PDB file of C-alpha atoms and ligand atoms in Angstrom:
ATOM      1  CA  MET X   1     104.872 -36.534 -16.578  1.00 72.00           C
ATOM      2  CA  LYS X   2     107.137 -35.450 -19.414  1.00 89.00           C
ATOM      3  CA  ARG X   3     105.425 -36.480 -22.642  1.00 98.00           C
ATOM      4  CA  ILE X   4     101.681 -36.735 -22.453  1.00 98.00           C
ATOM      5  CA  LEU X   5      99.014 -38.190 -24.739  1.00 98.00           C
ATOM      6  CA  ILE X   6      95.544 -36.733 -24.142  1.00 98.00           C
ATOM      7  CA  THR X   7      92.350 -38.235 -25.555  1.00 98.00           C
ATOM      8  CA  GLY X   8      89.267 -36.030 -25.810  1.00 98.00           C
ATOM      9  CA  ALA X   9      91.648 -33.069 -25.866  1.00 98.00           C
ATOM     10  CA  LEU X  10      89.106 -30.753 -27.495  1.00 97.00           C
ATOM     11  CA  GLY X  11      86.386 -31.417 -24.916  1.00 96.00           C
ATOM     12  CA  GLN X  12      85.482 -29.347 -21.864  1.00 96.00           C
ATOM     13  CA  ILE X  13      88.406 -30.475 -19.680  1.00 97.00           C
ATOM     14  CA  GLY X  14      90.854 -31.262 -22.473  1.00 98.00           C
ATOM     15  CA  SER X  15      90.695 -27.824 -24.116  1.00 97.00           C
ATOM     16  CA  GLU X  16      92.095 -26.206 -20.981  1.00 98.00           C
ATOM     17  CA  LEU X  17      94.192 -29.094 -19.651  1.00 98.00           C
ATOM     18  CA  THR X  18      96.104 -29.348 -22.936  1.00 98.00           C
ATOM     19  CA  MET X  19      97.064 -25.680 -22.788  1.00 98.00           C
ATOM     20  CA  ARG X  20      98.034 -25.799 -19.111  1.00 98.00           C
ATOM     21  CA  LEU X  21     100.189 -28.902 -19.626  1.00 98.00           C
ATOM     22  CA  ARG X  22     101.868 -27.276 -22.643  1.00 98.00           C
ATOM     23  CA  GLU X  23     102.796 -24.305 -20.440  1.00 98.00           C
ATOM     24  CA  ILE X  24     104.274 -26.583 -17.779  1.00 97.00           C
ATOM     25  CA  TYR X  25     105.870 -29.407 -19.764  1.00 97.00           C
ATOM     26  CA  GLY X  26     106.481 -27.759 -23.153  1.00 98.00           C
ATOM     27  CA  THR X  27     104.268 -27.535 -26.229  1.00 98.00           C
ATOM     28  CA  ASP X  28     105.829 -30.453 -28.090  1.00 97.00           C
ATOM     29  CA  ASN X  29     105.486 -32.743 -25.061  1.00 98.00           C
ATOM     30  CA  VAL X  30     101.688 -32.642 -25.018  1.00 98.00           C
ATOM     31  CA  ILE X  31     100.030 -34.621 -27.805  1.00 98.00           C
ATOM     32  CA  ALA X  32      96.394 -33.625 -28.164  1.00 98.00           C
ATOM     33  CA  THR X  33      94.044 -36.133 -29.797  1.00 98.00           C
ATOM     34  CA  ASP X  34      90.335 -36.088 -30.538  1.00 98.00           C
ATOM     35  CA  ILE X  35      87.872 -37.695 -32.914  1.00 98.00           C
ATOM     36  CA  LYS X  36      87.852 -34.554 -35.100  1.00 97.00           C
ATOM     37  CA  LYS X  37      90.159 -31.587 -35.460  1.00 97.00           C
ATOM     38  CA  ASN X  38      88.870 -28.044 -35.068  1.00 96.00           C
ATOM     39  CA  GLN X  39      90.510 -24.622 -35.027  1.00 96.00           C
ATOM     40  CA  SER X  40      90.668 -24.258 -31.229  1.00 96.00           C
ATOM     41  CA  GLU X  41      93.907 -23.344 -29.443  1.00 96.00           C
ATOM     42  CA  ALA X  42      94.414 -26.884 -28.134  1.00 97.00           C
ATOM     43  CA  ALA X  43      94.141 -28.266 -31.687  1.00 98.00           C
ATOM     44  CA  ILE X  44      96.438 -25.833 -33.451  1.00 98.00           C
ATOM     45  CA  SER X  45      99.017 -24.756 -30.864  1.00 97.00           C
ATOM     46  CA  GLY X  46     101.001 -28.016 -30.807  1.00 98.00           C
ATOM     47  CA  PRO X  47     101.041 -31.695 -31.803  1.00 98.00           C
ATOM     48  CA  PHE X  48      97.572 -33.007 -32.699  1.00 98.00           C
ATOM     49  CA  GLU X  49      96.388 -36.389 -34.019  1.00 98.00           C
ATOM     50  CA  VAL X  50      92.896 -37.446 -35.026  1.00 98.00           C
ATOM     51  CA  LEU X  51      92.117 -40.465 -32.829  1.00 98.00           C
ATOM     52  CA  ASP X  52      88.931 -42.454 -32.270  1.00 98.00           C
ATOM     53  CA  VAL X  53      89.389 -43.997 -28.805  1.00 98.00           C
ATOM     54  CA  THR X  54      87.565 -47.161 -29.872  1.00 98.00           C
ATOM     55  CA  ASP X  55      90.525 -47.835 -32.200  1.00 98.00           C
ATOM     56  CA  GLY X  56      93.007 -49.343 -29.758  1.00 98.00           C
ATOM     57  CA  LYS X  57      95.594 -50.214 -32.409  1.00 98.00           C
ATOM     58  CA  ARG X  58      95.873 -46.616 -33.545  1.00 98.00           C
ATOM     59  CA  MET X  59      96.019 -45.357 -29.948  1.00 98.00           C
ATOM     60  CA  VAL X  60      99.094 -47.536 -29.313  1.00 98.00           C
ATOM     61  CA  GLU X  61     100.625 -46.351 -32.622  1.00 98.00           C
ATOM     62  CA  VAL X  62     100.194 -42.687 -31.652  1.00 98.00           C
ATOM     63  CA  ALA X  63     101.615 -43.345 -28.147  1.00 98.00           C
ATOM     64  CA  LYS X  64     104.656 -45.079 -29.659  1.00 98.00           C
ATOM     65  CA  LYS X  65     105.166 -42.463 -32.380  1.00 98.00           C
ATOM     66  CA  TYR X  66     105.503 -39.724 -29.752  1.00 98.00           C
ATOM     67  CA  GLN X  67     107.157 -41.945 -27.091  1.00 98.00           C
ATOM     68  CA  VAL X  68     104.743 -40.804 -24.411  1.00 98.00           C
ATOM     69  CA  ASP X  69     105.197 -41.606 -20.721  1.00 98.00           C
ATOM     70  CA  THR X  70     101.730 -40.462 -19.631  1.00 98.00           C
ATOM     71  CA  VAL X  71      98.227 -41.178 -20.950  1.00 98.00           C
ATOM     72  CA  MET X  72      95.357 -38.916 -19.912  1.00 98.00           C
ATOM     73  CA  HIS X  73      92.109 -40.413 -21.073  1.00 98.00           C
ATOM     74  CA  LEU X  74      89.307 -37.845 -21.154  1.00 98.00           C
ATOM     75  CA  ALA X  75      87.128 -38.930 -24.090  1.00 98.00           C
ATOM     76  CA  ALA X  76      83.699 -40.040 -22.829  1.00 97.00           C
ATOM     77  CA  LEU X  77      79.961 -39.499 -23.203  1.00 96.00           C
ATOM     78  CA  LEU X  78      78.413 -37.589 -20.291  1.00 96.00           C
ATOM     79  CA  SER X  79      75.444 -38.695 -18.225  1.00 96.00           C
ATOM     80  CA  ALA X  80      72.382 -37.413 -20.091  1.00 95.00           C
ATOM     81  CA  THR X  81      73.639 -38.477 -23.540  1.00 96.00           C
ATOM     82  CA  ALA X  82      74.646 -41.850 -22.125  1.00 97.00           C
ATOM     83  CA  GLU X  83      71.048 -42.341 -20.894  1.00 96.00           C
ATOM     84  CA  GLU X  84      69.778 -41.654 -24.418  1.00 95.00           C
ATOM     85  CA  LYS X  85      72.286 -44.031 -26.039  1.00 97.00           C
ATOM     86  CA  PRO X  86      73.256 -46.587 -23.360  1.00 98.00           C
ATOM     87  CA  VAL X  87      74.780 -49.217 -25.645  1.00 98.00           C
ATOM     88  CA  PHE X  88      76.822 -46.648 -27.545  1.00 98.00           C
ATOM     89  CA  ALA X  89      77.870 -45.168 -24.179  1.00 98.00           C
ATOM     90  CA  TRP X  90      79.045 -48.541 -22.887  1.00 98.00           C
ATOM     91  CA  ASN X  91      81.047 -49.170 -26.048  1.00 98.00           C
ATOM     92  CA  LEU X  92      82.625 -45.730 -26.109  1.00 98.00           C
ATOM     93  CA  ASN X  93      83.176 -45.221 -22.376  1.00 98.00           C
ATOM     94  CA  MET X  94      84.332 -48.743 -21.525  1.00 98.00           C
ATOM     95  CA  GLY X  95      85.922 -49.616 -24.876  1.00 98.00           C
ATOM     96  CA  GLY X  96      87.814 -46.328 -24.935  1.00 98.00           C
ATOM     97  CA  LEU X  97      88.987 -46.776 -21.352  1.00 98.00           C
ATOM     98  CA  LEU X  98      90.158 -50.334 -21.932  1.00 98.00           C
ATOM     99  CA  ASN X  99      92.117 -49.208 -25.005  1.00 98.00           C
ATOM    100  CA  ALA X 100      93.674 -46.332 -23.072  1.00 98.00           C
ATOM    101  CA  LEU X 101      94.679 -48.623 -20.181  1.00 98.00           C
ATOM    102  CA  GLU X 102      96.123 -51.154 -22.629  1.00 98.00           C
ATOM    103  CA  THR X 103      98.056 -48.341 -24.324  1.00 98.00           C
ATOM    104  CA  ALA X 104      99.457 -47.225 -20.962  1.00 98.00           C
ATOM    105  CA  ARG X 105     100.446 -50.825 -20.184  1.00 98.00           C
ATOM    106  CA  GLU X 106     102.082 -51.328 -23.575  1.00 98.00           C
ATOM    107  CA  VAL X 107     104.208 -48.170 -23.448  1.00 98.00           C
ATOM    108  CA  ASN X 108     104.714 -48.251 -19.661  1.00 98.00           C
ATOM    109  CA  ALA X 109     102.983 -44.908 -19.084  1.00 98.00           C
ATOM    110  CA  GLN X 110     101.423 -43.262 -16.069  1.00 98.00           C
ATOM    111  CA  PHE X 111      97.648 -43.033 -16.452  1.00 98.00           C
ATOM    112  CA  PHE X 112      94.852 -40.616 -15.547  1.00 98.00           C
ATOM    113  CA  THR X 113      91.124 -40.766 -16.167  1.00 98.00           C
ATOM    114  CA  PRO X 114      88.296 -38.856 -14.477  1.00 98.00           C
ATOM    115  CA  SER X 115      85.543 -40.561 -12.556  1.00 98.00           C
ATOM    116  CA  SER X 116      82.538 -38.562 -11.345  1.00 98.00           C
ATOM    117  CA  ILE X 117      79.907 -37.879  -8.704  1.00 98.00           C
ATOM    118  CA  GLY X 118      77.850 -39.942 -11.149  1.00 98.00           C
ATOM    119  CA  ALA X 119      79.587 -43.070  -9.843  1.00 98.00           C
ATOM    120  CA  PHE X 120      77.309 -42.807  -6.787  1.00 98.00           C
ATOM    121  CA  GLY X 121      73.632 -43.719  -6.686  1.00 98.00           C
ATOM    122  CA  PRO X 122      70.415 -43.233  -4.732  1.00 98.00           C
ATOM    123  CA  THR X 123      71.468 -45.598  -1.908  1.00 98.00           C
ATOM    124  CA  THR X 124      74.738 -43.701  -1.302  1.00 98.00           C
ATOM    125  CA  PRO X 125      74.759 -41.390   1.758  1.00 98.00           C
ATOM    126  CA  LYS X 126      73.828 -38.013   0.221  1.00 98.00           C
ATOM    127  CA  ASP X 127      75.527 -35.485   2.488  1.00 98.00           C
ATOM    128  CA  GLY X 128      79.239 -35.548   3.169  1.00 98.00           C
ATOM    129  CA  THR X 129      79.424 -38.614   0.906  1.00 98.00           C
ATOM    130  CA  PRO X 130      82.439 -40.593   2.152  1.00 98.00           C
ATOM    131  CA  GLN X 131      85.338 -41.708  -0.034  1.00 98.00           C
ATOM    132  CA  ASP X 132      84.535 -45.377   0.576  1.00 98.00           C
ATOM    133  CA  THR X 133      80.810 -46.004   0.533  1.00 98.00           C
ATOM    134  CA  ILE X 134      77.926 -47.666  -1.319  1.00 98.00           C
ATOM    135  CA  MET X 135      78.283 -47.325  -5.107  1.00 98.00           C
ATOM    136  CA  ARG X 136      75.178 -48.571  -6.882  1.00 98.00           C
ATOM    137  CA  PRO X 137      74.551 -45.964  -9.629  1.00 98.00           C
ATOM    138  CA  THR X 138      71.328 -46.145 -11.641  1.00 98.00           C
ATOM    139  CA  THR X 139      72.620 -44.517 -14.861  1.00 98.00           C
ATOM    140  CA  MET X 140      74.701 -45.998 -17.675  1.00 98.00           C
ATOM    141  CA  TYR X 141      77.258 -43.216 -17.126  1.00 98.00           C
ATOM    142  CA  GLY X 142      77.512 -44.158 -13.440  1.00 98.00           C
ATOM    143  CA  VAL X 143      77.832 -47.851 -14.238  1.00 98.00           C
ATOM    144  CA  ASN X 144      80.671 -46.946 -16.632  1.00 98.00           C
ATOM    145  CA  LYS X 145      82.367 -44.793 -13.999  1.00 98.00           C
ATOM    146  CA  VAL X 146      82.267 -47.434 -11.239  1.00 98.00           C
ATOM    147  CA  ALA X 147      83.435 -50.131 -13.647  1.00 98.00           C
ATOM    148  CA  GLY X 148      86.138 -47.728 -14.843  1.00 98.00           C
ATOM    149  CA  GLU X 149      87.406 -47.110 -11.306  1.00 98.00           C
ATOM    150  CA  LEU X 150      87.598 -50.860 -10.724  1.00 98.00           C
ATOM    151  CA  LEU X 151      89.288 -51.469 -14.066  1.00 98.00           C
ATOM    152  CA  ALA X 152      91.918 -48.798 -13.364  1.00 98.00           C
ATOM    153  CA  ASP X 153      92.552 -50.357  -9.917  1.00 98.00           C
ATOM    154  CA  TYR X 154      92.883 -53.730 -11.639  1.00 98.00           C
ATOM    155  CA  TYR X 155      95.512 -52.418 -14.070  1.00 98.00           C
ATOM    156  CA  TYR X 156      97.505 -51.100 -11.124  1.00 98.00           C
ATOM    157  CA  GLN X 157      97.277 -54.300  -9.104  1.00 97.00           C
ATOM    158  CA  LYS X 158      97.669 -56.762 -11.964  1.00 98.00           C
ATOM    159  CA  PHE X 159     100.059 -54.970 -14.324  1.00 98.00           C
ATOM    160  CA  GLY X 160     101.633 -52.252 -12.168  1.00 98.00           C
ATOM    161  CA  VAL X 161     100.292 -49.405 -14.350  1.00 98.00           C
ATOM    162  CA  ASP X 162     100.438 -46.200 -12.279  1.00 98.00           C
ATOM    163  CA  THR X 163      96.723 -45.397 -12.607  1.00 98.00           C
ATOM    164  CA  ARG X 164      95.190 -42.383 -10.876  1.00 98.00           C
ATOM    165  CA  GLY X 165      91.765 -40.737 -10.934  1.00 98.00           C
ATOM    166  CA  LEU X 166      89.437 -38.117  -9.481  1.00 98.00           C
ATOM    167  CA  ARG X 167      85.699 -38.231  -8.883  1.00 98.00           C
ATOM    168  CA  PHE X 168      84.924 -34.859 -10.396  1.00 98.00           C
ATOM    169  CA  PRO X 169      81.823 -32.879  -9.550  1.00 98.00           C
ATOM    170  CA  GLY X 170      80.200 -30.687 -12.210  1.00 98.00           C
ATOM    171  CA  LEU X 171      82.989 -28.627 -13.783  1.00 98.00           C
ATOM    172  CA  ILE X 172      82.333 -24.992 -14.609  1.00 98.00           C
ATOM    173  CA  SER X 173      84.346 -23.223 -17.281  1.00 97.00           C
ATOM    174  CA  TYR X 174      84.180 -20.491 -19.900  1.00 96.00           C
ATOM    175  CA  VAL X 175      86.465 -21.925 -22.612  1.00 94.00           C
ATOM    176  CA  ALA X 176      84.728 -25.022 -24.026  1.00 92.00           C
ATOM    177  CA  LEU X 177      81.164 -26.029 -23.278  1.00 91.00           C
ATOM    178  CA  PRO X 178      80.385 -29.407 -21.762  1.00 88.00           C
ATOM    179  CA  GLY X 179      77.725 -31.352 -23.644  1.00 89.00           C
ATOM    180  CA  GLY X 180      75.112 -33.883 -22.617  1.00 94.00           C
ATOM    181  CA  GLY X 181      75.824 -33.695 -18.887  1.00 96.00           C
ATOM    182  CA  THR X 182      73.410 -33.284 -15.982  1.00 97.00           C
ATOM    183  CA  THR X 183      75.490 -30.558 -14.332  1.00 97.00           C
ATOM    184  CA  ASP X 184      75.701 -28.508 -17.571  1.00 97.00           C
ATOM    185  CA  TYR X 185      73.040 -26.119 -16.233  1.00 98.00           C
ATOM    186  CA  ALA X 186      75.660 -24.666 -13.900  1.00 98.00           C
ATOM    187  CA  VAL X 187      77.698 -23.606 -16.953  1.00 98.00           C
ATOM    188  CA  GLU X 188      74.761 -22.490 -19.135  1.00 98.00           C
ATOM    189  CA  ILE X 189      73.415 -20.246 -16.367  1.00 98.00           C
ATOM    190  CA  TYR X 190      76.532 -18.042 -16.597  1.00 98.00           C
ATOM    191  CA  TYR X 191      76.464 -17.828 -20.389  1.00 97.00           C
ATOM    192  CA  GLU X 192      72.781 -16.876 -20.314  1.00 97.00           C
ATOM    193  CA  ALA X 193      73.322 -14.400 -17.467  1.00 97.00           C
ATOM    194  CA  VAL X 194      75.884 -12.549 -19.564  1.00 95.00           C
ATOM    195  CA  LYS X 195      73.974 -12.771 -22.840  1.00 95.00           C
ATOM    196  CA  ASN X 196      70.322 -12.408 -21.747  1.00 96.00           C
ATOM    197  CA  ARG X 197      70.254 -11.758 -17.981  1.00 97.00           C
ATOM    198  CA  ARG X 198      67.886 -14.665 -17.519  1.00 98.00           C
ATOM    199  CA  TYR X 199      68.058 -18.454 -17.422  1.00 98.00           C
ATOM    200  CA  THR X 200      65.502 -21.255 -17.448  1.00 98.00           C
ATOM    201  CA  SER X 201      66.875 -24.161 -15.446  1.00 98.00           C
ATOM    202  CA  TYR X 202      66.170 -27.792 -16.297  1.00 98.00           C
ATOM    203  CA  ILE X 203      67.307 -28.767 -12.780  1.00 98.00           C
ATOM    204  CA  ASP X 204      64.837 -27.984 -10.021  1.00 98.00           C
ATOM    205  CA  LYS X 205      65.259 -25.605  -7.121  1.00 98.00           C
ATOM    206  CA  GLY X 206      66.651 -27.349  -4.027  1.00 98.00           C
ATOM    207  CA  THR X 207      68.574 -29.986  -6.023  1.00 98.00           C
ATOM    208  CA  TYR X 208      72.106 -29.788  -4.643  1.00 98.00           C
ATOM    209  CA  MET X 209      75.150 -31.134  -6.502  1.00 98.00           C
ATOM    210  CA  ASP X 210      78.883 -30.618  -6.100  1.00 98.00           C
ATOM    211  CA  MET X 211      80.676 -28.254  -8.485  1.00 98.00           C
ATOM    212  CA  MET X 212      84.213 -27.014  -9.097  1.00 98.00           C
ATOM    213  CA  TYR X 213      85.759 -24.250 -11.201  1.00 98.00           C
ATOM    214  CA  MET X 214      87.994 -25.496 -14.010  1.00 98.00           C
ATOM    215  CA  PRO X 215      91.254 -23.879 -12.753  1.00 98.00           C
ATOM    216  CA  ASP X 216      90.886 -25.886  -9.522  1.00 98.00           C
ATOM    217  CA  ALA X 217      90.121 -29.057 -11.489  1.00 98.00           C
ATOM    218  CA  LEU X 218      93.295 -28.600 -13.568  1.00 98.00           C
ATOM    219  CA  HIS X 219      95.366 -28.086 -10.425  1.00 98.00           C
ATOM    220  CA  ALA X 220      93.861 -31.200  -8.896  1.00 98.00           C
ATOM    221  CA  ILE X 221      94.745 -33.321 -11.945  1.00 98.00           C
ATOM    222  CA  ILE X 222      98.332 -32.062 -12.067  1.00 98.00           C
ATOM    223  CA  ASP X 223      98.862 -32.321  -8.293  1.00 98.00           C
ATOM    224  CA  LEU X 224      97.497 -35.862  -8.220  1.00 98.00           C
ATOM    225  CA  MET X 225      99.703 -36.918 -11.136  1.00 98.00           C
ATOM    226  CA  GLU X 226     102.781 -35.384  -9.466  1.00 97.00           C
ATOM    227  CA  ALA X 227     101.966 -36.876  -6.042  1.00 97.00           C
ATOM    228  CA  ASP X 228     104.230 -39.471  -4.466  1.00 95.00           C
ATOM    229  CA  SER X 229     102.830 -42.844  -5.519  1.00 93.00           C
ATOM    230  CA  VAL X 230     103.463 -44.505  -2.148  1.00 92.00           C
ATOM    231  CA  LYS X 231     101.142 -42.024  -0.416  1.00 93.00           C
ATOM    232  CA  LEU X 232      98.153 -42.892  -2.601  1.00 96.00           C
ATOM    233  CA  ILE X 233      95.830 -45.355  -0.920  1.00 95.00           C
ATOM    234  CA  HIS X 234      92.800 -44.450  -3.043  1.00 96.00           C
ATOM    235  CA  ARG X 235      94.217 -44.274  -6.564  1.00 95.00           C
ATOM    236  CA  ASN X 236      90.990 -44.604  -8.522  1.00 95.00           C
ATOM    237  CA  SER X 237      89.324 -42.358  -7.636  1.00 94.00           C
ATOM    238  CA  PHE X 238      89.430 -39.521  -5.104  1.00 98.00           C
ATOM    239  CA  ASN X 239      86.350 -37.511  -4.104  1.00 98.00           C
ATOM    240  CA  VAL X 240      87.027 -33.824  -4.845  1.00 98.00           C
ATOM    241  CA  SER X 241      84.651 -30.889  -4.548  1.00 98.00           C
ATOM    242  CA  ALA X 242      84.765 -27.128  -4.082  1.00 98.00           C
ATOM    243  CA  MET X 243      81.102 -26.315  -3.453  1.00 98.00           C
ATOM    244  CA  SER X 244      77.658 -27.842  -3.094  1.00 98.00           C
ATOM    245  CA  VAL X 245      75.018 -25.704  -4.832  1.00 98.00           C
ATOM    246  CA  ASP X 246      71.506 -25.679  -6.273  1.00 98.00           C
ATOM    247  CA  PRO X 247      70.259 -23.340  -9.045  1.00 98.00           C
ATOM    248  CA  GLU X 248      69.002 -20.796  -6.476  1.00 98.00           C
ATOM    249  CA  ALA X 249      72.445 -20.536  -4.871  1.00 98.00           C
ATOM    250  CA  ILE X 250      74.140 -19.880  -8.214  1.00 98.00           C
ATOM    251  CA  ALA X 251      71.450 -17.350  -9.149  1.00 98.00           C
ATOM    252  CA  ALA X 252      71.896 -15.539  -5.815  1.00 98.00           C
ATOM    253  CA  SER X 253      75.624 -15.327  -6.478  1.00 98.00           C
ATOM    254  CA  ILE X 254      75.070 -14.022 -10.044  1.00 98.00           C
ATOM    255  CA  THR X 255      72.597 -11.433  -8.752  1.00 98.00           C
ATOM    256  CA  LYS X 256      75.396  -9.868  -6.684  1.00 97.00           C
ATOM    257  CA  TYR X 257      77.080  -8.875  -9.963  1.00 96.00           C
ATOM    258  CA  ILE X 258      74.050  -8.677 -12.310  1.00 96.00           C
ATOM    259  CA  PRO X 259      71.210  -7.384 -10.114  1.00 95.00           C
ATOM    260  CA  GLY X 260      68.525  -7.814 -12.783  1.00 95.00           C
ATOM    261  CA  PHE X 261      69.245 -11.531 -13.342  1.00 98.00           C
ATOM    262  CA  LYS X 262      66.116 -13.724 -13.416  1.00 98.00           C
ATOM    263  CA  LEU X 263      65.968 -17.481 -12.854  1.00 98.00           C
ATOM    264  CA  SER X 264      62.974 -19.584 -13.882  1.00 98.00           C
ATOM    265  CA  TYR X 265      62.403 -23.320 -14.131  1.00 98.00           C
ATOM    266  CA  GLN X 266      61.356 -25.844 -16.740  1.00 98.00           C
ATOM    267  CA  VAL X 267      62.430 -29.124 -15.215  1.00 98.00           C
ATOM    268  CA  ASP X 268      63.639 -31.896 -17.511  1.00 97.00           C
ATOM    269  CA  PRO X 269      62.432 -35.130 -15.852  1.00 97.00           C
ATOM    270  CA  ILE X 270      65.323 -37.217 -17.215  1.00 96.00           C
ATOM    271  CA  ARG X 271      68.156 -34.999 -16.016  1.00 97.00           C
ATOM    272  CA  GLN X 272      66.296 -34.194 -12.776  1.00 98.00           C
ATOM    273  CA  LYS X 273      66.061 -37.919 -11.990  1.00 97.00           C
ATOM    274  CA  ILE X 274      69.773 -38.355 -12.661  1.00 97.00           C
ATOM    275  CA  ALA X 275      70.604 -35.359 -10.423  1.00 98.00           C
ATOM    276  CA  GLU X 276      68.433 -36.709  -7.606  1.00 98.00           C
ATOM    277  CA  SER X 277      70.312 -40.017  -7.701  1.00 98.00           C
ATOM    278  CA  TRP X 278      73.648 -38.243  -7.091  1.00 98.00           C
ATOM    279  CA  PRO X 279      75.126 -36.939  -3.816  1.00 98.00           C
ATOM    280  CA  ASN X 280      74.420 -33.446  -2.468  1.00 98.00           C
ATOM    281  CA  SER X 281      77.980 -32.948  -1.232  1.00 98.00           C
ATOM    282  CA  LEU X 282      81.150 -35.025  -1.279  1.00 98.00           C
ATOM    283  CA  ASP X 283      83.698 -35.436   1.509  1.00 98.00           C
ATOM    284  CA  SER X 284      87.158 -34.721   0.009  1.00 98.00           C
ATOM    285  CA  THR X 285      89.160 -35.730   3.120  1.00 98.00           C
ATOM    286  CA  ALA X 286      91.043 -38.630   1.501  1.00 98.00           C
ATOM    287  CA  ALA X 287      92.263 -36.341  -1.319  1.00 98.00           C
ATOM    288  CA  ILE X 288      93.335 -33.703   1.204  1.00 98.00           C
ATOM    289  CA  GLN X 289      95.206 -36.230   3.339  1.00 97.00           C
ATOM    290  CA  GLU X 290      96.817 -38.369   0.642  1.00 98.00           C
ATOM    291  CA  TRP X 291      98.032 -35.738  -1.829  1.00 98.00           C
ATOM    292  CA  GLY X 292      97.106 -32.311  -0.468  1.00 98.00           C
ATOM    293  CA  PHE X 293      94.002 -31.468  -2.512  1.00 98.00           C
ATOM    294  CA  LYS X 294      92.951 -27.846  -2.173  1.00 98.00           C
ATOM    295  CA  TYR X 295      90.807 -25.419  -4.120  1.00 98.00           C
ATOM    296  CA  GLU X 296      90.887 -21.679  -4.584  1.00 98.00           C
ATOM    297  CA  TYR X 297      87.455 -20.810  -5.942  1.00 98.00           C
ATOM    298  CA  ASP X 298      84.305 -20.781  -3.832  1.00 98.00           C
ATOM    299  CA  LEU X 299      80.956 -19.920  -5.429  1.00 98.00           C
ATOM    300  CA  ASP X 300      81.262 -16.117  -5.379  1.00 98.00           C
ATOM    301  CA  LYS X 301      84.890 -16.065  -6.505  1.00 98.00           C
ATOM    302  CA  MET X 302      84.013 -18.397  -9.374  1.00 98.00           C
ATOM    303  CA  THR X 303      80.940 -16.342 -10.307  1.00 98.00           C
ATOM    304  CA  GLN X 304      82.967 -13.157 -10.459  1.00 98.00           C
ATOM    305  CA  ASP X 305      85.611 -14.743 -12.687  1.00 98.00           C
ATOM    306  CA  MET X 306      83.096 -16.531 -14.951  1.00 98.00           C
ATOM    307  CA  LEU X 307      81.104 -13.333 -15.529  1.00 97.00           C
ATOM    308  CA  THR X 308      84.243 -11.301 -16.213  1.00 96.00           C
ATOM    309  CA  LYS X 309      85.684 -13.862 -18.630  1.00 96.00           C
ATOM    310  CA  LEU X 310      82.391 -14.449 -20.445  1.00 96.00           C
ATOM    311  CA  THR X 311      81.770 -10.716 -20.759  1.00 94.00           C
ATOM    312  CA  GLU X 312      85.196 -10.355 -22.356  1.00 93.00           C
ATOM    313  CA  LYS X 313      84.397 -13.324 -24.585  1.00 90.00           C
ATOM    314  CA  TYR X 314      81.146 -11.812 -25.794  1.00 86.00           C
ATOM    315  CA  GLN X 315      82.324  -8.211 -25.467  1.00 79.00           C
ATOM    316  CA  LEU X 316      79.158  -7.262 -23.688  1.00 59.00           C
ATOM    317  CA  LYS X 317      78.715  -4.836 -20.866  1.00 58.00           C
ATOM    318  CA  ILE X 318      77.184  -5.975 -17.581  1.00 53.00           C
ATOM    319  CA  SER X 319      74.787  -3.518 -16.097  1.00 52.00           C
ATOM    320  CA  GLY X 320      71.835  -4.091 -13.804  1.00 48.00           C
TER     321      GLY X 320
HETATM  322  N1  LIG R 401      79.345 -33.416 -15.360  1.00 50.53           N
HETATM  323  C1  LIG R 401      78.973 -34.797 -15.505  1.00 50.53           C
HETATM  324  C2  LIG R 401      77.599 -34.943 -16.001  1.00 50.53           C
HETATM  325  O1  LIG R 401      76.778 -34.128 -15.657  1.00 50.53           O
HETATM  326  C3  LIG R 401      79.093 -35.512 -14.213  1.00 50.53           C
HETATM  327  O2  LIG R 401      80.377 -35.913 -13.999  1.00 50.53           O
HETATM  328  O3  LIG R 401      77.315 -35.859 -16.692  1.00 50.53           O
END
């Protein structure tokens, strides 16, 4: 990776990935793109182009203009929004991915796109979900993710594009909010803990899903992209996870730092159903063996950092 085009650069992952890549590879070598510009650091600290990922012609033009050798395609609708607008989700998630793969093929670039725990479904083994297993998702997002994994494999086999991907769990971060995802509760709970010392969860008690703190997710992306290609058996996509938690577990961790924190429930049947169709915990062995995946943050370490960073962000004081 030397000159990188990122789509969805102002989203939850992109906002932080853009900045990390600019530190490593140089500001001018990371071209951030998104459907709209805003005043965030990722948008104003270096090259930025407005790009709608459904416009394949313009994506190729931008890639050629900056002579990129890497395409990181992050723009996508998340699971809950995709359930509300399935046709739009198909067009954006699959159309955008196809355009990004075609761009990578045209300019001979390395390629990354995230898959998700959402690629699994209710018939997948729930605990210690293996790398290679049943994938019959029951959401539009999941259908897009499985099809996307296959499409990225196809571009590698058919055209030799160096495609790579990760099946991300819910990603927790304090910089940019996710939006329209099922795992978003695990981000909101920290914001609400800092602001109001209480949170009403739309995901029910006892519903376990995998999660990971954003710094570990960024490391995983960069390590995978830098990994020796010949060692990668599972290119698209690797299971990766740092923790398997339910709302009670996160609340218990928060309570260690904010003793008065209160968790209550108002379950959203749509997102609850999606969550129940996903694994409880992924097995990351293939990622560990093939390119050395590791993570630094467990639940308590993440909680401590999230609460510190969000308190700074809102300049509030935590006290029981
Ligand atoms: N975080 C995503 C979602 O909840 C899953 O990959 O939709």
